[in-house]
mmCIF file of N, CA and C in Angstrom:
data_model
loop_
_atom_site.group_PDB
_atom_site.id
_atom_site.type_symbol
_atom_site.label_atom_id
_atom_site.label_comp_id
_atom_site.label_asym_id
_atom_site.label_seq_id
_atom_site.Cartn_x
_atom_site.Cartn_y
_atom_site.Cartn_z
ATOM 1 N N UNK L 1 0.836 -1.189 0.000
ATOM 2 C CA UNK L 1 0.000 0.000 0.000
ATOM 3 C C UNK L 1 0.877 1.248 0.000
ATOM 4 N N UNK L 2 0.070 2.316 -0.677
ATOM 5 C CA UNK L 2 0.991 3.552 -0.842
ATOM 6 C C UNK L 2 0.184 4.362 0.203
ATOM 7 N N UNK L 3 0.554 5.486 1.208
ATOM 8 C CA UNK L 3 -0.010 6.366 2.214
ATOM 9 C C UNK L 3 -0.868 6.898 1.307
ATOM 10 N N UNK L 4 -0.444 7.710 -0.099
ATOM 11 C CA UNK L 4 -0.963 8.608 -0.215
ATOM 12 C C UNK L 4 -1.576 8.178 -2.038
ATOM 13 N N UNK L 5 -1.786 7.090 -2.173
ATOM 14 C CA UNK L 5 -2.350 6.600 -3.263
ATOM 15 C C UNK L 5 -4.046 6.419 -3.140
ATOM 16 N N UNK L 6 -4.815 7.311 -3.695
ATOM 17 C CA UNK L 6 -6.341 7.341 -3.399
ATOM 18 C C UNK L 6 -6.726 6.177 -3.463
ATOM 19 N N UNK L 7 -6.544 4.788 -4.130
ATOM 20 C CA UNK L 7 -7.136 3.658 -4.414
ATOM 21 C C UNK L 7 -6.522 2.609 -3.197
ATOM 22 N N UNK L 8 -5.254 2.929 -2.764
ATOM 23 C CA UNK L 8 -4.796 2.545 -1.312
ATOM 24 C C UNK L 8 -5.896 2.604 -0.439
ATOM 25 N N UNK L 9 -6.241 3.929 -0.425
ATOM 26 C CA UNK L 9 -7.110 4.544 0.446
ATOM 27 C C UNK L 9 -8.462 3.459 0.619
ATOM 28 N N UNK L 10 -8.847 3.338 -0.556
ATOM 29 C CA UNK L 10 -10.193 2.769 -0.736
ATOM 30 C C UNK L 10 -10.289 1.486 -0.319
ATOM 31 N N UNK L 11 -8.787 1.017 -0.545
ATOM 32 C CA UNK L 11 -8.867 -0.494 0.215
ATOM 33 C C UNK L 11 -8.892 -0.799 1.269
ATOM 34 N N UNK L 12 -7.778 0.719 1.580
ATOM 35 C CA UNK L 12 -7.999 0.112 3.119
ATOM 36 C C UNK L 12 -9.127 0.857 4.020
ATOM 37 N N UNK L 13 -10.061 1.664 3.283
ATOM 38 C CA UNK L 13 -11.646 1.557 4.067
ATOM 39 C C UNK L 13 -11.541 3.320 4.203
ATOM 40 N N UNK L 14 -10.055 3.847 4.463
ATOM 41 C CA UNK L 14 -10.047 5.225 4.638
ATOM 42 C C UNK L 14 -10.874 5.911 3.526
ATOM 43 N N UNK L 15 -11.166 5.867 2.359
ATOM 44 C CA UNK L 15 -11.754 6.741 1.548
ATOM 45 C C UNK L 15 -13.520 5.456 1.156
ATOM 46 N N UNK L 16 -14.583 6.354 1.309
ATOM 47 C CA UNK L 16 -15.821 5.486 1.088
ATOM 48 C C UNK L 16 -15.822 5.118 -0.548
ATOM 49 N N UNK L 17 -16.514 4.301 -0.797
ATOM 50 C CA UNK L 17 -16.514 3.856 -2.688
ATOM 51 C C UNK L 17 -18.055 3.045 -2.783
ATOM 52 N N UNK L 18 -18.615 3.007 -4.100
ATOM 53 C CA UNK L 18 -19.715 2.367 -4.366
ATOM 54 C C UNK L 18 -19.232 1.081 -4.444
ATOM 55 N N UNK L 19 -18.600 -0.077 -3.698
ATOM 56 C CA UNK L 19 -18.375 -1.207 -3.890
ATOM 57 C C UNK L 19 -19.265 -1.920 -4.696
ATOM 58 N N UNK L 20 -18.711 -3.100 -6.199
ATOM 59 C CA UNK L 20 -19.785 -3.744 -6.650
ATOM 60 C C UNK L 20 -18.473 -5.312 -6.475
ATOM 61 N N UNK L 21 -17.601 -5.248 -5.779
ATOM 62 C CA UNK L 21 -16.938 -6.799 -5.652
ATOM 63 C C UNK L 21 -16.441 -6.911 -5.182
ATOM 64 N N UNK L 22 -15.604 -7.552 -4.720
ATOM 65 C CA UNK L 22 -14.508 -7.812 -4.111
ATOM 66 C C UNK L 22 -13.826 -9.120 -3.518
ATOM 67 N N UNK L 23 -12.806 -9.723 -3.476
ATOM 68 C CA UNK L 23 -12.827 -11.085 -3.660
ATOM 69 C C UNK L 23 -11.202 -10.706 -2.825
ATOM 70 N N UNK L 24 -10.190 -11.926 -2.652
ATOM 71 C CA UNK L 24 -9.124 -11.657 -2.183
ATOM 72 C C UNK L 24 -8.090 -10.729 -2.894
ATOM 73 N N UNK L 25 -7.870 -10.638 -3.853
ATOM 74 C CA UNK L 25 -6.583 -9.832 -4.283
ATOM 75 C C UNK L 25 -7.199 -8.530 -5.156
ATOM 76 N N UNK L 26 -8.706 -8.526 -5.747
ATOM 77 C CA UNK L 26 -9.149 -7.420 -6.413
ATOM 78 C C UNK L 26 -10.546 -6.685 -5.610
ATOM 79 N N UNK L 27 -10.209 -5.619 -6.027
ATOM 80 C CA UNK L 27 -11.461 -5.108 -5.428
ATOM 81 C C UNK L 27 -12.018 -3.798 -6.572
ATOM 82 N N UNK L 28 -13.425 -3.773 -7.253
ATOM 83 C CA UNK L 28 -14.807 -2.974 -8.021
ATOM 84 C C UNK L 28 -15.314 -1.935 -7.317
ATOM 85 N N UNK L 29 -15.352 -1.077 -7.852
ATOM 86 C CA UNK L 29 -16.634 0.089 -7.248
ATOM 87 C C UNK L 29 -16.524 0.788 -8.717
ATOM 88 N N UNK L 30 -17.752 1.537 -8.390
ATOM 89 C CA UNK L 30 -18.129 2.221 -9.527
ATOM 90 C C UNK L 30 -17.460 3.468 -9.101
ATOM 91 N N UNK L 31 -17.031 4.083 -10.758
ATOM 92 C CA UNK L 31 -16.052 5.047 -11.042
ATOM 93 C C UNK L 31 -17.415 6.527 -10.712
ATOM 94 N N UNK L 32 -16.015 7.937 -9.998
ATOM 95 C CA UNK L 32 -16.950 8.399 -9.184
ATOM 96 C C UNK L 32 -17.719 9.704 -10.362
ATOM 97 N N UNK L 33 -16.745 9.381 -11.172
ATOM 98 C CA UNK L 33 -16.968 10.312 -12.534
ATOM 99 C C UNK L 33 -16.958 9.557 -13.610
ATOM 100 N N UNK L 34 -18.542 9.075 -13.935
ATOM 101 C CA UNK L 34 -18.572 8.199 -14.990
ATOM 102 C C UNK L 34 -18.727 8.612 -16.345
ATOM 103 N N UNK L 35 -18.114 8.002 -16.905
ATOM 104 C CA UNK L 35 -17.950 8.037 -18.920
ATOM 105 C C UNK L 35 -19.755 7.552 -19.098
ATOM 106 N N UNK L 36 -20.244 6.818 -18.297
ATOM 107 C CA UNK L 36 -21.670 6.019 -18.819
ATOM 108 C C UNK L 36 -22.136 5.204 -17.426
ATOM 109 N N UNK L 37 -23.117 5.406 -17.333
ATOM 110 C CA UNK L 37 -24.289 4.620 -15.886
ATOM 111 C C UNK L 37 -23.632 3.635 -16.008
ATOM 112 N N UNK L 38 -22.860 3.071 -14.954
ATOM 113 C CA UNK L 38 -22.162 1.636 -14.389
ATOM 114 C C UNK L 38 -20.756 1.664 -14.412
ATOM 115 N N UNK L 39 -19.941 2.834 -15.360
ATOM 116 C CA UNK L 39 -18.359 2.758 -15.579
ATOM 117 C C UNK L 39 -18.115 2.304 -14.370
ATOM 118 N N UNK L 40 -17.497 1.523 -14.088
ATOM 119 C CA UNK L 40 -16.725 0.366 -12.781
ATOM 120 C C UNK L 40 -15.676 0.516 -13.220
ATOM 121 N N UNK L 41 -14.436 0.456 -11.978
ATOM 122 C CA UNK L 41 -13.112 0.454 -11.672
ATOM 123 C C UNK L 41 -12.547 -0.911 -11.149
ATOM 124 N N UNK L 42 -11.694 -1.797 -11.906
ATOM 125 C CA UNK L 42 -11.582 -2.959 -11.357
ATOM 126 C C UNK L 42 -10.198 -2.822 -10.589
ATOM 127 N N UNK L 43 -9.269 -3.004 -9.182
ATOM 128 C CA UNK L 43 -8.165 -2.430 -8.914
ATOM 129 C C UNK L 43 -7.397 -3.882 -7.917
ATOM 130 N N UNK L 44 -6.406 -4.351 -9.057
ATOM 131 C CA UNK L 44 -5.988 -5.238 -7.102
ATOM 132 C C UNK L 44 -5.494 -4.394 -6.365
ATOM 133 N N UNK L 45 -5.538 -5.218 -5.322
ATOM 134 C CA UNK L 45 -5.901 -4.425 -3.207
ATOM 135 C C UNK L 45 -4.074 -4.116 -3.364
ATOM 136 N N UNK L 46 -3.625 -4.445 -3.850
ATOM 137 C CA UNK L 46 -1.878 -4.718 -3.539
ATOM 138 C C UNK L 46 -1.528 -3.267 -4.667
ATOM 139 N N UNK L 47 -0.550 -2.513 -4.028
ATOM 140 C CA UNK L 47 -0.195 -1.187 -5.257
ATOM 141 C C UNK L 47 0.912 -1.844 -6.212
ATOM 142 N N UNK L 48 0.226 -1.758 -7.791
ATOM 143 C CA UNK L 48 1.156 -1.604 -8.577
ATOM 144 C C UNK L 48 0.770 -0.179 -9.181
ATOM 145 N N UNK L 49 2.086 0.590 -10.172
ATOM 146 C CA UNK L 49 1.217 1.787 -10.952
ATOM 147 C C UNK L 49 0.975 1.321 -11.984
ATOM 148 N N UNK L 50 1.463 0.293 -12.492
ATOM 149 C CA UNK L 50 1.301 0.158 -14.444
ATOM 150 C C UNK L 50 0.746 -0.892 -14.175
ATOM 151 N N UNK L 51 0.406 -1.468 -15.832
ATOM 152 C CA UNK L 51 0.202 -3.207 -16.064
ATOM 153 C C UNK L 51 1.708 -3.381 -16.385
ATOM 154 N N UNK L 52 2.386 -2.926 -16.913
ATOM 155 C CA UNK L 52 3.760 -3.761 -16.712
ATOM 156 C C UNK L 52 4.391 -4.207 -16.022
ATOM 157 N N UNK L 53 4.519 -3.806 -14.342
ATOM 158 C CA UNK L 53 5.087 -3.880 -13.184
ATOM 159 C C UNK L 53 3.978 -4.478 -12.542
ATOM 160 N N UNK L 54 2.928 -4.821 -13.184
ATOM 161 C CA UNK L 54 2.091 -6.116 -12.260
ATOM 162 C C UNK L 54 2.377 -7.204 -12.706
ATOM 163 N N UNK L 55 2.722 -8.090 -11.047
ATOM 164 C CA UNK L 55 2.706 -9.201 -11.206
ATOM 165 C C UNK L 55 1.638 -10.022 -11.796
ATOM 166 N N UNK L 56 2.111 -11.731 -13.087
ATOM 167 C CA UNK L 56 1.200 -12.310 -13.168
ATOM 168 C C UNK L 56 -0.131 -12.925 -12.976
ATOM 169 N N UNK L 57 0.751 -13.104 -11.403
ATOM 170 C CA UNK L 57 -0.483 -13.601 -10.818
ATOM 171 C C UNK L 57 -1.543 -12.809 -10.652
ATOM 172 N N UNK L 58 -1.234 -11.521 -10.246
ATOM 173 C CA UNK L 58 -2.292 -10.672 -9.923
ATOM 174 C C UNK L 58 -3.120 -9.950 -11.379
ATOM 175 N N UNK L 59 -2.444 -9.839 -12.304
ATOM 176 C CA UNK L 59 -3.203 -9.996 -13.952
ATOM 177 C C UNK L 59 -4.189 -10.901 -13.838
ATOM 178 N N UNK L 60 -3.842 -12.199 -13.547
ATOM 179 C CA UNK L 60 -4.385 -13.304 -13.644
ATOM 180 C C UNK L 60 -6.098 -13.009 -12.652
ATOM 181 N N UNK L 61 -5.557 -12.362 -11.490
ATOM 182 C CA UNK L 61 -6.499 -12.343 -10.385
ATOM 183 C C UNK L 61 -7.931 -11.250 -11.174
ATOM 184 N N UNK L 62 -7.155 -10.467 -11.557
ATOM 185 C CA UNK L 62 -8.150 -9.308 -12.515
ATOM 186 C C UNK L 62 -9.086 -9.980 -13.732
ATOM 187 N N UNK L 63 -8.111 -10.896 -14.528
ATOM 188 C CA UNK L 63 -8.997 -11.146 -15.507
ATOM 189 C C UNK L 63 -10.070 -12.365 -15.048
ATOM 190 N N UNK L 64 -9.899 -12.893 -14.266
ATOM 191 C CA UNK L 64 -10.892 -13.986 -13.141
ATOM 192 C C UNK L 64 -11.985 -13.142 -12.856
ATOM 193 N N UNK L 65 -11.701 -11.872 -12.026
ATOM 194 C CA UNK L 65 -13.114 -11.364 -12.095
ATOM 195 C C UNK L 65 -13.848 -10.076 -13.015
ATOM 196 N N UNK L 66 -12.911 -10.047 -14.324
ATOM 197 C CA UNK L 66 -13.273 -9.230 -15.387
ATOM 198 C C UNK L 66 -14.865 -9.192 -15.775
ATOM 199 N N UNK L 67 -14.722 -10.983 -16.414
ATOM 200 C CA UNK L 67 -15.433 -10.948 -17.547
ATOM 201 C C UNK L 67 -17.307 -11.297 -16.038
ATOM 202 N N UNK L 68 -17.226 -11.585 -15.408
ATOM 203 C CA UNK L 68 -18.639 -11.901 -14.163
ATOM 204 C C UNK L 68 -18.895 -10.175 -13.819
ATOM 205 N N UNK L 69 -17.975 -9.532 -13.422
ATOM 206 C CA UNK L 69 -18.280 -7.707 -13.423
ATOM 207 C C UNK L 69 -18.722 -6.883 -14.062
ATOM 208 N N UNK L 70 -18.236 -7.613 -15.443
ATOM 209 C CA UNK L 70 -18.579 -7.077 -16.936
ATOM 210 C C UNK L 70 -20.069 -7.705 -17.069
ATOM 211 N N UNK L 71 -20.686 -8.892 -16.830
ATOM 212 C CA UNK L 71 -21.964 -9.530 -16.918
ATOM 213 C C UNK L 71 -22.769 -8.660 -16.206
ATOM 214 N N UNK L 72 -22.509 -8.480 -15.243
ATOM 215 C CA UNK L 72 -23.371 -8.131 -13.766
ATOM 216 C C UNK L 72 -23.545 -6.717 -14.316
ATOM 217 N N UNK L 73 -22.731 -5.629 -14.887
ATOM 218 C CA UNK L 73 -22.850 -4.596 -15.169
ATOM 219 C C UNK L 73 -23.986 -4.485 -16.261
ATOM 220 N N UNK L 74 -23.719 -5.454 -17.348
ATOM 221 C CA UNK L 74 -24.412 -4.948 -18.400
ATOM 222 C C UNK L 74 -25.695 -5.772 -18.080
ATOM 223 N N UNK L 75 -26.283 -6.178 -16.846
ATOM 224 C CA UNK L 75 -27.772 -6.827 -16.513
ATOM 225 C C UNK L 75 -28.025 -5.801 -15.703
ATOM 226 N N UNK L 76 -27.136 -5.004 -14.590
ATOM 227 C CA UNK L 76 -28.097 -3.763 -14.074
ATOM 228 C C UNK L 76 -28.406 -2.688 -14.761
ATOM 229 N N UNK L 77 -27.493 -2.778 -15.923
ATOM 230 C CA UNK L 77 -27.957 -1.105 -16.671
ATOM 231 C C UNK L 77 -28.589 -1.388 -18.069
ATOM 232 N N UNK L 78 -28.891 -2.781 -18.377
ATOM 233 C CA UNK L 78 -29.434 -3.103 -19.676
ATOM 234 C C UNK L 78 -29.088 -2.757 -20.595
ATOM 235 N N UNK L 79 -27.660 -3.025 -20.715
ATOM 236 C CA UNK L 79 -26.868 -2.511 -21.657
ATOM 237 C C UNK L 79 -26.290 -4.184 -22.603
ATOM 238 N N UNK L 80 -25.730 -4.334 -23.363
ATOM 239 C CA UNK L 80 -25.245 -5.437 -23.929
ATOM 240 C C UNK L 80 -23.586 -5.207 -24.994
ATOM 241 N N UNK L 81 -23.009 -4.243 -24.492
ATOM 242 C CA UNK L 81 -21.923 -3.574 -24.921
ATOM 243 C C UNK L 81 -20.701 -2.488 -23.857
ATOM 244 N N UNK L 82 -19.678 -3.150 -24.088
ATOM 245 C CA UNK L 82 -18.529 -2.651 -22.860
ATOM 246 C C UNK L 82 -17.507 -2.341 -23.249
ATOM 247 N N UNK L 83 -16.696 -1.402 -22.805
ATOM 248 C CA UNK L 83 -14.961 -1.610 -22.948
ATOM 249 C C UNK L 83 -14.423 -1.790 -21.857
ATOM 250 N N UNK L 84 -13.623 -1.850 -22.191
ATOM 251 C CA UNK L 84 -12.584 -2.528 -21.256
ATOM 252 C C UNK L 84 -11.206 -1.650 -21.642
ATOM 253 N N UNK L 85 -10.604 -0.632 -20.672
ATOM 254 C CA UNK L 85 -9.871 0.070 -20.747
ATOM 255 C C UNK L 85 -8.781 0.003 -19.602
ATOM 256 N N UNK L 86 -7.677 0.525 -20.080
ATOM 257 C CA UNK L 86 -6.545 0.901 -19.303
ATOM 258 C C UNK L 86 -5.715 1.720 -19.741
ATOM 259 N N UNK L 87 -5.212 2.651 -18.710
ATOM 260 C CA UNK L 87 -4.031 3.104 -18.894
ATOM 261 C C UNK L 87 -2.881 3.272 -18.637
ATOM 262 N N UNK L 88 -1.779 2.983 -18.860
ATOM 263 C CA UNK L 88 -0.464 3.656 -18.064
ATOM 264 C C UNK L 88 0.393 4.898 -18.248
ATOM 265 N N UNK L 89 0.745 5.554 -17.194
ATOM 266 C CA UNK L 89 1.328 6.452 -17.196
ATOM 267 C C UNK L 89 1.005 8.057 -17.986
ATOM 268 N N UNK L 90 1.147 9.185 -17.912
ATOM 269 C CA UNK L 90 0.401 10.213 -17.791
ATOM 270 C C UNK L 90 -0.113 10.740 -19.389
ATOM 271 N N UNK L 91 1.095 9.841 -20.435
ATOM 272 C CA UNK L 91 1.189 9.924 -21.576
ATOM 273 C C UNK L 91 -0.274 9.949 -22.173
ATOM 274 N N UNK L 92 -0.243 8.217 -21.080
ATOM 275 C CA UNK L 92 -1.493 7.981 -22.050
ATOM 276 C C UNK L 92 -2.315 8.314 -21.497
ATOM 277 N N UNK L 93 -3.031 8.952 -20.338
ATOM 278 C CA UNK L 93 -4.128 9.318 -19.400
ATOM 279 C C UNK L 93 -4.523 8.807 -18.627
ATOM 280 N N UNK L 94 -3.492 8.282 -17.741
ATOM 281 C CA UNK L 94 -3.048 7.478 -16.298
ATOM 282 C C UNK L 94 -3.554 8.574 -14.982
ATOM 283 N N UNK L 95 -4.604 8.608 -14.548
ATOM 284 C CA UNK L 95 -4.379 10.245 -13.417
ATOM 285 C C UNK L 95 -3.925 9.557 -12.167
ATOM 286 N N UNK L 96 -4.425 8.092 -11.801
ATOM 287 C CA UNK L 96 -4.267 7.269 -10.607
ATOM 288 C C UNK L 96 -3.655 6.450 -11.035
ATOM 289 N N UNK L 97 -1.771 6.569 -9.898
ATOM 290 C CA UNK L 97 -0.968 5.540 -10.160
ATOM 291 C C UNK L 97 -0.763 4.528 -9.429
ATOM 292 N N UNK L 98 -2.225 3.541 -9.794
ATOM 293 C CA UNK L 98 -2.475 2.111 -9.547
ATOM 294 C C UNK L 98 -3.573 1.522 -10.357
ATOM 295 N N UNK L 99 -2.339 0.843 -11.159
ATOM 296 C CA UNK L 99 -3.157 0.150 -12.262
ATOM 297 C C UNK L 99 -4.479 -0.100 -11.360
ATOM 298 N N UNK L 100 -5.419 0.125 -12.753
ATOM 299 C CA UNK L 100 -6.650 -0.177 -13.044
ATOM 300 C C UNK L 100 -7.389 -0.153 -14.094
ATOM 301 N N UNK L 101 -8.361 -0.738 -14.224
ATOM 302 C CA UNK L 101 -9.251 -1.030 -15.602
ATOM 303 C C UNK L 101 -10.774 -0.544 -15.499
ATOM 304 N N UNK L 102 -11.287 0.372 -16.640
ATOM 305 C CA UNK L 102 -12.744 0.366 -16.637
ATOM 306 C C UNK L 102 -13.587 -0.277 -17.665
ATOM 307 N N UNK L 103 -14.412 -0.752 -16.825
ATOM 308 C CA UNK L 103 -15.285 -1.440 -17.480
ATOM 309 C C UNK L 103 -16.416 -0.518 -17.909
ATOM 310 N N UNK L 104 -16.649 0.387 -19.240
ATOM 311 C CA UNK L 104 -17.721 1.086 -19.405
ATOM 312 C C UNK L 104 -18.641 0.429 -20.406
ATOM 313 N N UNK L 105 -20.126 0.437 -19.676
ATOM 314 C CA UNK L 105 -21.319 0.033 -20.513
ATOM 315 C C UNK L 105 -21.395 1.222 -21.493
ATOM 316 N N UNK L 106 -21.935 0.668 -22.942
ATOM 317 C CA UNK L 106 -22.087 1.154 -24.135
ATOM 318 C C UNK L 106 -23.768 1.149 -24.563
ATOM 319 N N UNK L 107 -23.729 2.062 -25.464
ATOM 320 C CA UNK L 107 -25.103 1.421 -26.123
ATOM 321 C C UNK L 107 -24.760 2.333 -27.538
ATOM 322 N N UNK L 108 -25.833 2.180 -28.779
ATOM 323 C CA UNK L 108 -25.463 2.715 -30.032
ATOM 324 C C UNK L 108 -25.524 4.486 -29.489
ATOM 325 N N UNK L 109 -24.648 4.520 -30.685
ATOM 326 C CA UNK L 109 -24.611 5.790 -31.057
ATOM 327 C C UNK L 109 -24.216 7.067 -29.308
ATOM 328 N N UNK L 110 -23.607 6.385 -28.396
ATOM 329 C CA UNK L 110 -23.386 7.115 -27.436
ATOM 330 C C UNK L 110 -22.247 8.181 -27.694
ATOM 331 N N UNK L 111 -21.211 8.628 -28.616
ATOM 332 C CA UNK L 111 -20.589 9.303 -28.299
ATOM 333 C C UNK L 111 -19.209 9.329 -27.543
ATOM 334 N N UNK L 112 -19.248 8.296 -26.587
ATOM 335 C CA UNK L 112 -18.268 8.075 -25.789
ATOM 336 C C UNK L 112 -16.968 8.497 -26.205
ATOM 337 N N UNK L 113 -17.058 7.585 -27.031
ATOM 338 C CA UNK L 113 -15.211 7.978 -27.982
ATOM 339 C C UNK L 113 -15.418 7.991 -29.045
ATOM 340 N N UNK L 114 -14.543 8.923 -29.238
ATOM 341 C CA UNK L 114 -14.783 9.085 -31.185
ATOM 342 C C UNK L 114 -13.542 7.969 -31.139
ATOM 343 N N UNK L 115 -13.888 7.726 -32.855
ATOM 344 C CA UNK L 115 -12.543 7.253 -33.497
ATOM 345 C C UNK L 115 -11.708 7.999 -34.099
ATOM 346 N N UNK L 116 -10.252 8.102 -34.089
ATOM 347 C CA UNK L 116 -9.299 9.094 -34.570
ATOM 348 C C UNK L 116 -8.797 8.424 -35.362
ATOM 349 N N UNK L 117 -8.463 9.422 -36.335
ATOM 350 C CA UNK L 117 -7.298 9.144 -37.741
ATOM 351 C C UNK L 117 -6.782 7.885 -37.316
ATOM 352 N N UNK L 118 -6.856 6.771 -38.361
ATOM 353 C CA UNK L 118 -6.012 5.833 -39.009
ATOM 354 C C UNK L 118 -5.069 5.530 -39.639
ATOM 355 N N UNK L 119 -4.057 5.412 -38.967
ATOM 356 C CA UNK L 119 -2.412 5.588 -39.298
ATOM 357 C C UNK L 119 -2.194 4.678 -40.729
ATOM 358 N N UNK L 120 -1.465 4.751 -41.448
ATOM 359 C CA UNK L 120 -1.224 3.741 -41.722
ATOM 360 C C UNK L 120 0.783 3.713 -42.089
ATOM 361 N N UNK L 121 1.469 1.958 -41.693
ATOM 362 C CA UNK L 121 2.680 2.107 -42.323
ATOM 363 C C UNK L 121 3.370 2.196 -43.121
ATOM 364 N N UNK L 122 4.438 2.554 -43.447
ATOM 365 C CA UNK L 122 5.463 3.162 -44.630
ATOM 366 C C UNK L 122 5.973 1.566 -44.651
ATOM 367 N N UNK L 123 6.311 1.329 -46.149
ATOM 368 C CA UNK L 123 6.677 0.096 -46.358
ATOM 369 C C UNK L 123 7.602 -0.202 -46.217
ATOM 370 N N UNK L 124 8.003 -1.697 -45.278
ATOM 371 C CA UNK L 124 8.451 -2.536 -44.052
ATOM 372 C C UNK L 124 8.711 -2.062 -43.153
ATOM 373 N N UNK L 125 7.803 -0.541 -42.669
ATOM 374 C CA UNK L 125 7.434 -0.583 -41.263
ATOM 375 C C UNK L 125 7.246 -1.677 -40.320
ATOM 376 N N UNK L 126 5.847 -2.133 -40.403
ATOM 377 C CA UNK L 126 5.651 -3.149 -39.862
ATOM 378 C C UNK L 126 6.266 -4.230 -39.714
ATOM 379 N N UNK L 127 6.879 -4.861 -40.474
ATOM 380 C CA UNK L 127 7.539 -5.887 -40.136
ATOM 381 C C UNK L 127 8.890 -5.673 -39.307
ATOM 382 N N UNK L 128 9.458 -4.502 -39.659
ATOM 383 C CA UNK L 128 10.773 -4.343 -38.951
ATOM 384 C C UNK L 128 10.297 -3.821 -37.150
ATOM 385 N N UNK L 129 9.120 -3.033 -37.158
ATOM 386 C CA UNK L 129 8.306 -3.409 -35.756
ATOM 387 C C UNK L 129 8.487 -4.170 -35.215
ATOM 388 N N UNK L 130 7.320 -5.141 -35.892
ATOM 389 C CA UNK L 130 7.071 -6.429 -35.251
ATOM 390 C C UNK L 130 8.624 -7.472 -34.666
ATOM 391 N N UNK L 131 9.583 -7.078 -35.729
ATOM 392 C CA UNK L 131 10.545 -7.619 -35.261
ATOM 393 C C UNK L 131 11.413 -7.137 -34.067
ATOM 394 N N UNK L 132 11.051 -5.931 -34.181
ATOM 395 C CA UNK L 132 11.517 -5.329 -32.699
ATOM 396 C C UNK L 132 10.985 -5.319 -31.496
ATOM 397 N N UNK L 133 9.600 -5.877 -31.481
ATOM 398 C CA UNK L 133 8.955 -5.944 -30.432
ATOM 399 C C UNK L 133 8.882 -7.137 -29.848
ATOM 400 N N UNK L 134 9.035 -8.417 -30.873
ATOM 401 C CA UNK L 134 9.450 -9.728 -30.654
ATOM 402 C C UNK L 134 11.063 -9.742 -29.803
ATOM 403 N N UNK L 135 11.606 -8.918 -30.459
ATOM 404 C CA UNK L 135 12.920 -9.004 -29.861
ATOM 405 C C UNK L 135 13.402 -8.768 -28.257
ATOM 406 N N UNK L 136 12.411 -7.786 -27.862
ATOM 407 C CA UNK L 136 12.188 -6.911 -26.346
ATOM 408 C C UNK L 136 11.325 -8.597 -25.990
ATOM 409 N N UNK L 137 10.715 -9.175 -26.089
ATOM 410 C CA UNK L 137 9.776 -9.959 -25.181
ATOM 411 C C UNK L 137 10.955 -10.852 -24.561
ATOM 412 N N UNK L 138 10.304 -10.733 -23.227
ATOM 413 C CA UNK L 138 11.473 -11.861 -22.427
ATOM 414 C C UNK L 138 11.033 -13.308 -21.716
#
């Protein structure tokens, strides 16, 4: 646990939350500024800041109670459409540094996110990528 990490907080009872789970290593509440009726915060109890610097096991512990959070969500808000988001670090729009994931219910035509420009690569981009990213895996 971090003193001064808000999601610390929440675990350990100091800060109140809309709890919707909680099980041994992860703990749900609904996000307090929602993208859409139900956005849920899925967080293990243990501080990591990224998904990179989380341990397996505890990946493992998240995606165990992903996809039953994700059910339960889209039967209270009658929704039948979700994302599933993350971020790390400030680049990408990380504000709380302890990994976490939202689960936001969808429905047509909401707006939520646009889609942005579609890159595309310069030829053997990609492959010389891909080969570099194969190369980093350990």
């Amino acid at each position: 646990m971090t003193s001064s990490c808000i999601f610390c907080k929440i675990v350990d009872g100091r800060i109140p939350c809309y709890q919707v789970y909680e099980d041994v290593e992860t703990l749900a509440f609904l996000d307090i500024h929602p993208w859409s009726l139900g956005h849920t915060l899925i967080i293990p109890k243990k501080h990591f800041a990224t998904l990179d610097v989380c341990p397996p096991k505890t990946m493992a512990a998240i995606a165990r109670a992903m996809p039953k959070i994700a059910q339960a969500i889209m039967a209270a808000t009658e929704t039948t459409a979700f994302n599933v988001l993350n971020n790390n670090r400030r680049e990408a729009g990380q504000l709380v540094d302890h990994i976490h994931f939202h689960i936001v219910p969808r429905v047509a035509d909401d707006r939520i996110f646009s889609h942005g420009p579609q890159g595309e690569y310069a030829e053997n981009q990609a492959e010389a990528l891909a080969r570099a990213i194969q190369a980093g895996i350990k």
